[in-house]
Amino acid sequence: MKRTILIAICVIVAIFLAKEVYESNFANRRVVVAYVTAGSDVVPDPSLMTHINYAFGHVADSFDSLIISRPERLDQIVALKAKNPKLKVLISVGGWGSGHFSEMAADSTLRARFVQSCVEAVNRHKLDGVDIDWEYPTSSAAGISSSPDDTHNFTLLMRDLRQALGHNDLLTFASVATAKYVDFPAVLPYLDFVNVMSYDMAVVPRHHSALRAADDDYLTIEKAVQHHLDAGVPADKLVVGLAFYGKGTVRPERGADMQAFITENALTEHWNEEG
């Protein structure tokens, strides 16, 4: 989740616009997914969401296994099922700057070992599935390795994960707002839903997660959704990303109270009705 590794929680809210019922585990249901990070000790209220993606796991340096940041923290999150038995907890693998995907996915042996490692983690931690956050196949923008074959190999990875997980566990992935880098018609049969990263789409002074455009030359939530519909993703498999954080040119000291920072600096609130 592009630079949101520093954010304790990023809530993602689903839209289900299609009237036709698709063959999906979550047809005609609303989904609220919270990304909960390993780097925080915040424990969310499990009654407020249907799914939690634990951020993050990573592809090991050996390219053949899954490494989970602070597994004891993951177990703490899984324990929230006692308060909400319907809650689903997934391990989210990747994030901005998390690499080794390209090498792993390109080699059938490495890919098979990595998939098996994911399945073992799901069983060991009593998880409900896997969320892949490869940012992004064929791109090295995040400082990770890439290959022109990544898009095809991403499809193979999704296929192998689905076969290994079976149909009771969930398989999702985080998709860039432009819907690039992925062959959606090829990968959709393996997925339960797609988490659209409709945030981090602009820099100050523009809104990074606006619903509508105040002008026409940057991404918005509406445009991100349309990009995915145009790519062939059924509306009932789209989950819209909403960022519970803002962006600015001045950053308070680490650990500072944000409300105190706002008050002391006499910031003025503005509202963009069009956006």
GROMACS .gro file of C-alpha atoms in nm:
model
  275
    1MET     CA    1   0.000   0.000   0.000
    2LYS     CA    2   0.208   0.279  -0.136
    3ARG     CA    3   0.374   0.439   0.163
    4THR     CA    4   0.084   0.347   0.392
    5ILE     CA    5   0.311   0.107   0.584
    6LEU     CA    6   0.337   0.392   0.838
    7ILE     CA    7  -0.037   0.406   0.883
    8ALA     CA    8  -0.191   0.192   1.156
    9ILE     CA    9  -0.516   0.137   0.976
   10CYS     CA   10  -0.644   0.203   0.628
   11VAL     CA   11  -1.006   0.112   0.584
   12ILE     CA   12  -1.126  -0.017   0.255
   13VAL     CA   13  -1.497  -0.012   0.182
   14ALA     CA   14  -1.657  -0.227  -0.084
   15ILE     CA   15  -1.909  -0.122  -0.345
   16PHE     CA   16  -2.132  -0.380  -0.501
   17LEU     CA   17  -2.310  -0.215  -0.793
   18ALA     CA   18  -2.395  -0.511  -1.015
   19LYS     CA   19  -2.747  -0.656  -1.000
   20GLU     CA   20  -2.639  -0.988  -1.144
   21VAL     CA   21  -2.511  -1.238  -0.889
   22TYR     CA   22  -2.160  -1.351  -0.978
   23GLU     CA   23  -1.991  -1.665  -0.857
   24SER     CA   24  -1.820  -1.493  -0.571
   25ASN     CA   25  -1.798  -1.573  -0.202
   26PHE     CA   26  -1.918  -1.220  -0.130
   27ALA     CA   27  -2.184  -1.154  -0.395
   28ASN     CA   28  -2.446  -0.910  -0.264
   29ARG     CA   29  -2.248  -0.844   0.054
   30ARG     CA   30  -2.067  -0.536   0.166
   31VAL     CA   31  -1.707  -0.579   0.271
   32VAL     CA   32  -1.507  -0.355   0.502
   33VAL     CA   33  -1.137  -0.440   0.502
   34ALA     CA   34  -0.892  -0.281   0.747
   35TYR     CA   35  -0.519  -0.297   0.680
   36VAL     CA   36  -0.361  -0.334   1.024
   37THR     CA   37   0.015  -0.294   1.036
   38ALA     CA   38   0.278  -0.494   1.217
   39GLY     CA   39   0.450  -0.171   1.319
   40SER     CA   40   0.167  -0.055   1.542
   41ASP     CA   41   0.027  -0.185   1.868
   42VAL     CA   42  -0.320  -0.046   1.799
   43VAL     CA   43  -0.591  -0.309   1.829
   44PRO     CA   44  -0.898  -0.220   1.621
   45ASP     CA   45  -1.258  -0.275   1.717
   46PRO     CA   46  -1.339  -0.597   1.525
   47SER     CA   47  -1.709  -0.510   1.509
   48LEU     CA   48  -1.630  -0.229   1.263
   49MET     CA   49  -1.495  -0.445   0.981
   50THR     CA   50  -1.559  -0.775   0.808
   51HIS     CA   51  -1.197  -0.843   0.711
   52ILE     CA   52  -0.851  -0.752   0.838
   53ASN     CA   53  -0.543  -0.766   0.616
   54TYR     CA   54  -0.235  -0.798   0.833
   55ALA     CA   55   0.044  -0.586   0.683
   56PHE     CA   56   0.282  -0.725   0.607
   57GLY     CA   57   0.438  -1.051   0.512
   58HIS     CA   58   0.728  -1.052   0.264
   59VAL     CA   59   0.895  -1.281   0.014
   60ALA     CA   60   1.213  -1.412   0.175
   61ASP     CA   61   1.557  -1.325   0.040
   62SER     CA   62   1.579  -1.686  -0.078
   63PHE     CA   63   1.269  -1.621  -0.297
   64ASP     CA   64   1.102  -1.942  -0.177
   65SER     CA   65   0.917  -1.868   0.144
   66LEU     CA   66   0.702  -1.622   0.336
   67ILE     CA   67   0.835  -1.407   0.619
   68ILE     CA   68   0.579  -1.252   0.855
   69SER     CA   69   0.662  -0.934   1.046
   70ARG     CA   70   0.594  -0.978   1.419
   71PRO     CA   71   0.398  -1.306   1.410
   72GLU     CA   72   0.294  -1.253   1.771
   73ARG     CA   73   0.118  -0.934   1.661
   74LEU     CA   74  -0.060  -1.134   1.388
   75ASP     CA   75  -0.182  -1.382   1.649
   76GLN     CA   76  -0.310  -1.088   1.853
   77ILE     CA   77  -0.517  -0.975   1.556
   78VAL     CA   78  -0.646  -1.327   1.485
   79ALA     CA   79  -0.759  -1.344   1.849
   80LEU     CA   80  -1.012  -1.069   1.770
   81LYS     CA   81  -1.228  -1.341   1.616
   82ALA     CA   82  -1.335  -1.423   1.970
   83LYS     CA   83  -1.517  -1.089   1.972
   84ASN     CA   84  -1.640  -1.116   1.613
   85PRO     CA   85  -1.664  -1.479   1.499
   86LYS     CA   86  -1.748  -1.367   1.144
   87LEU     CA   87  -1.426  -1.168   1.111
   88LYS     CA   88  -1.184  -1.285   0.840
   89VAL     CA   89  -0.809  -1.227   0.885
   90LEU     CA   90  -0.568  -1.249   0.590
   91ILE     CA   91  -0.193  -1.211   0.563
   92SER     CA   92  -0.109  -0.931   0.320
   93VAL     CA   93   0.219  -1.002   0.143
   94GLY     CA   94   0.421  -0.714   0.001
   95GLY     CA   95   0.366  -0.340   0.026
   96TRP     CA   96   0.560  -0.050  -0.124
   97GLY     CA   97   0.929  -0.141  -0.150
   98SER     CA   98   0.874  -0.509  -0.070
   99GLY     CA   99   1.053  -0.709  -0.338
  100HIS     CA  100   1.160  -1.058  -0.451
  101PHE     CA  101   0.822  -1.118  -0.617
  102SER     CA  102   0.964  -1.113  -0.969
  103GLU     CA  103   1.230  -1.377  -0.900
  104MET     CA  104   0.994  -1.598  -0.703
  105ALA     CA  105   0.705  -1.590  -0.950
  106ALA     CA  106   0.930  -1.654  -1.252
  107ASP     CA  107   1.059  -1.990  -1.127
  108SER     CA  108   0.810  -2.274  -1.092
  109THR     CA  109   1.007  -2.441  -0.812
  110LEU     CA  110   1.051  -2.122  -0.609
  111ARG     CA  111   0.690  -2.028  -0.670
  112ALA     CA  112   0.566  -2.367  -0.549
  113ARG     CA  113   0.776  -2.342  -0.231
  114PHE     CA  114   0.652  -1.990  -0.164
  115VAL     CA  115   0.290  -2.096  -0.214
  116GLN     CA  116   0.338  -2.388   0.024
  117SER     CA  117   0.490  -2.150   0.279
  118CYS     CA  118   0.180  -1.930   0.251
  119VAL     CA  119  -0.049  -2.228   0.306
  120GLU     CA  120   0.153  -2.333   0.610
  121ALA     CA  121   0.124  -1.981   0.753
  122VAL     CA  122  -0.252  -1.980   0.697
  123ASN     CA  123  -0.283  -2.308   0.884
  124ARG     CA  124  -0.036  -2.219   1.161
  125HIS     CA  125  -0.193  -1.883   1.244
  126LYS     CA  126  -0.552  -1.990   1.173
  127LEU     CA  127  -0.591  -1.733   0.896
  128ASP     CA  128  -0.866  -1.705   0.638
  129GLY     CA  129  -0.654  -1.644   0.332
  130VAL     CA  130  -0.386  -1.444   0.153
  131ASP     CA  131  -0.376  -1.093   0.008
  132ILE     CA  132  -0.097  -1.019  -0.241
  133ASP     CA  133   0.034  -0.662  -0.253
  134TRP     CA  134   0.299  -0.677  -0.526
  135GLU     CA  135   0.369  -0.313  -0.618
  136TYR     CA  136   0.384  -0.363  -0.913
  137PRO     CA  137   0.438  -0.646  -1.166
  138THR     CA  138   0.673  -0.524  -1.447
  139SER     CA  139   0.752  -0.203  -1.252
  140SER     CA  140   1.061  -0.113  -1.049
  141ALA     CA  141   0.916   0.218  -0.928
  142ALA     CA  142   0.931   0.099  -0.568
  143GLY     CA  143   1.298   0.010  -0.597
  144ILE     CA  144   1.233  -0.361  -0.646
  145SER     CA  145   1.334  -0.595  -0.926
  146SER     CA  146   1.098  -0.646  -1.219
  147SER     CA  147   1.067  -0.824  -1.552
  148PRO     CA  148   0.847  -0.787  -1.862
  149ASP     CA  149   0.721  -1.137  -1.778
  150ASP     CA  150   0.587  -1.030  -1.437
  151THR     CA  151   0.227  -0.985  -1.551
  152HIS     CA  152   0.207  -1.341  -1.682
  153ASN     CA  153   0.391  -1.476  -1.379
  154PHE     CA  154   0.156  -1.288  -1.148
  155THR     CA  155  -0.130  -1.483  -1.305
  156LEU     CA  156   0.059  -1.808  -1.245
  157LEU     CA  157   0.113  -1.708  -0.881
  158MET     CA  158  -0.258  -1.641  -0.832
  159ARG     CA  159  -0.342  -1.971  -1.001
  160ASP     CA  160  -0.103  -2.168  -0.781
  161LEU     CA  161  -0.220  -1.995  -0.464
  162ARG     CA  162  -0.583  -2.070  -0.545
  163GLN     CA  163  -0.507  -2.435  -0.616
  164ALA     CA  164  -0.314  -2.469  -0.290
  165LEU     CA  165  -0.558  -2.274  -0.074
  166GLY     CA  166  -0.864  -2.446  -0.212
  167HIS     CA  167  -1.198  -2.269  -0.230
  168ASN     CA  168  -1.262  -2.219   0.141
  169ASP     CA  169  -0.976  -1.973   0.196
  170LEU     CA  170  -0.975  -1.624   0.049
  171LEU     CA  171  -0.741  -1.491  -0.218
  172THR     CA  172  -0.730  -1.117  -0.290
  173PHE     CA  173  -0.478  -0.863  -0.414
  174ALA     CA  174  -0.414  -0.489  -0.404
  175SER     CA  175  -0.449  -0.323  -0.744
  176VAL     CA  176  -0.304   0.013  -0.852
  177ALA     CA  177  -0.571   0.278  -0.919
  178THR     CA  178  -0.500   0.277  -1.293
  179ALA     CA  179  -0.567  -0.100  -1.315
  180LYS     CA  180  -0.231  -0.146  -1.491
  181TYR     CA  181   0.023  -0.428  -1.460
  182VAL     CA  182  -0.229  -0.715  -1.425
  183ASP     CA  183  -0.411  -0.930  -1.682
  184PHE     CA  184  -0.752  -0.915  -1.516
  185PRO     CA  185  -0.941  -1.154  -1.747
  186ALA     CA  186  -0.676  -1.417  -1.677
  187VAL     CA  187  -0.652  -1.365  -1.302
  188LEU     CA  188  -1.014  -1.303  -1.201
  189PRO     CA  189  -1.119  -1.671  -1.187
  190TYR     CA  190  -0.880  -1.717  -0.894
  191LEU     CA  191  -0.984  -1.412  -0.689
  192ASP     CA  192  -1.252  -1.340  -0.432
  193PHE     CA  193  -1.220  -0.963  -0.467
  194VAL     CA  194  -0.980  -0.686  -0.570
  195ASN     CA  195  -0.862  -0.414  -0.327
  196VAL     CA  196  -0.835  -0.097  -0.536
  197MET     CA  197  -0.563   0.138  -0.412
  198SER     CA  198  -0.766   0.453  -0.470
  199TYR     CA  199  -0.537   0.653  -0.244
  200ASP     CA  200  -0.185   0.799  -0.274
  201MET     CA  201  -0.305   0.910  -0.619
  202ALA     CA  202  -0.173   1.269  -0.602
  203VAL     CA  203   0.056   1.495  -0.402
  204VAL     CA  204  -0.002   1.825  -0.227
  205PRO     CA  205  -0.184   2.050  -0.309
  206ARG     CA  206  -0.409   1.796  -0.480
  207HIS     CA  207  -0.622   1.542  -0.295
  208HIS     CA  208  -0.467   1.200  -0.285
  209SER     CA  209  -0.798   1.015  -0.243
  210ALA     CA  210  -1.071   1.242  -0.380
  211LEU     CA  211  -1.406   1.102  -0.488
  212ARG     CA  212  -1.434   1.335  -0.788
  213ALA     CA  213  -1.192   1.555  -0.977
  214ALA     CA  214  -1.162   1.926  -0.912
  215ASP     CA  215  -0.990   1.926  -1.253
  216ASP     CA  216  -0.936   1.658  -1.514
  217ASP     CA  217  -0.568   1.572  -1.500
  218TYR     CA  218  -0.535   1.344  -1.199
  219LEU     CA  219  -0.681   1.025  -1.058
  220THR     CA  220  -0.988   1.003  -0.837
  221ILE     CA  221  -1.184   0.723  -0.675
  222GLU     CA  222  -1.444   0.743  -0.951
  223LYS     CA  223  -1.176   0.713  -1.218
  224ALA     CA  224  -1.005   0.426  -1.036
  225VAL     CA  225  -1.330   0.232  -1.022
  226GLN     CA  226  -1.398   0.298  -1.390
  227HIS     CA  227  -1.048   0.184  -1.486
  228HIS     CA  228  -1.117  -0.150  -1.319
  229LEU     CA  229  -1.462  -0.187  -1.471
  230ASP     CA  230  -1.307  -0.115  -1.811
  231ALA     CA  231  -1.043  -0.381  -1.740
  232GLY     CA  232  -1.321  -0.635  -1.697
  233VAL     CA  233  -1.352  -0.658  -1.319
  234PRO     CA  234  -1.714  -0.724  -1.216
  235ALA     CA  235  -1.846  -0.455  -0.983
  236ASP     CA  236  -1.919  -0.714  -0.715
  237LYS     CA  237  -1.547  -0.792  -0.693
  238LEU     CA  238  -1.437  -0.430  -0.649
  239VAL     CA  239  -1.336  -0.302  -0.307
  240VAL     CA  240  -1.275   0.073  -0.298
  241GLY     CA  241  -0.979   0.201  -0.096
  242LEU     CA  242  -1.043   0.493   0.140
  243ALA     CA  243  -0.748   0.648   0.319
  244PHE     CA  244  -0.794   0.749   0.681
  245TYR     CA  245  -0.494   0.980   0.663
  246GLY     CA  246  -0.389   1.295   0.483
  247LYS     CA  247  -0.080   1.434   0.315
  248GLY     CA  248   0.103   1.762   0.367
  249THR     CA  249   0.426   1.951   0.320
  250VAL     CA  250   0.492   1.987   0.695
  251ARG     CA  251   0.529   1.680   0.912
  252PRO     CA  252   0.514   1.684   1.294
  253GLU     CA  253   0.782   1.513   1.498
  254ARG     CA  254   0.747   1.138   1.520
  255GLY     CA  255   0.511   1.047   1.803
  256ALA     CA  256   0.363   1.397   1.825
  257ASP     CA  257  -0.008   1.432   1.889
  258MET     CA  258  -0.164   1.530   1.556
  259GLN     CA  259  -0.451   1.724   1.709
  260ALA     CA  260  -0.209   1.930   1.921
  261PHE     CA  261   0.004   1.987   1.612
  262ILE     CA  262  -0.297   2.118   1.420
  263THR     CA  263  -0.405   2.347   1.706
  264GLU     CA  264  -0.059   2.487   1.775
  265ASN     CA  265  -0.002   2.566   1.410
  266ALA     CA  266  -0.343   2.731   1.372
  267LEU     CA  267  -0.430   2.538   1.059
  268THR     CA  268  -0.750   2.634   0.881
  269GLU     CA  269  -0.993   2.372   0.756
  270HIS     CA  270  -1.115   2.396   0.397
  271TRP     CA  271  -1.368   2.182   0.212
  272ASN     CA  272  -1.364   2.110  -0.161
  273GLU     CA  273  -1.726   2.043  -0.250
  274GLU     CA  274  -1.649   1.945  -0.611
  275GLY     CA  275  -1.380   1.694  -0.514
   0.00000   0.00000   0.00000
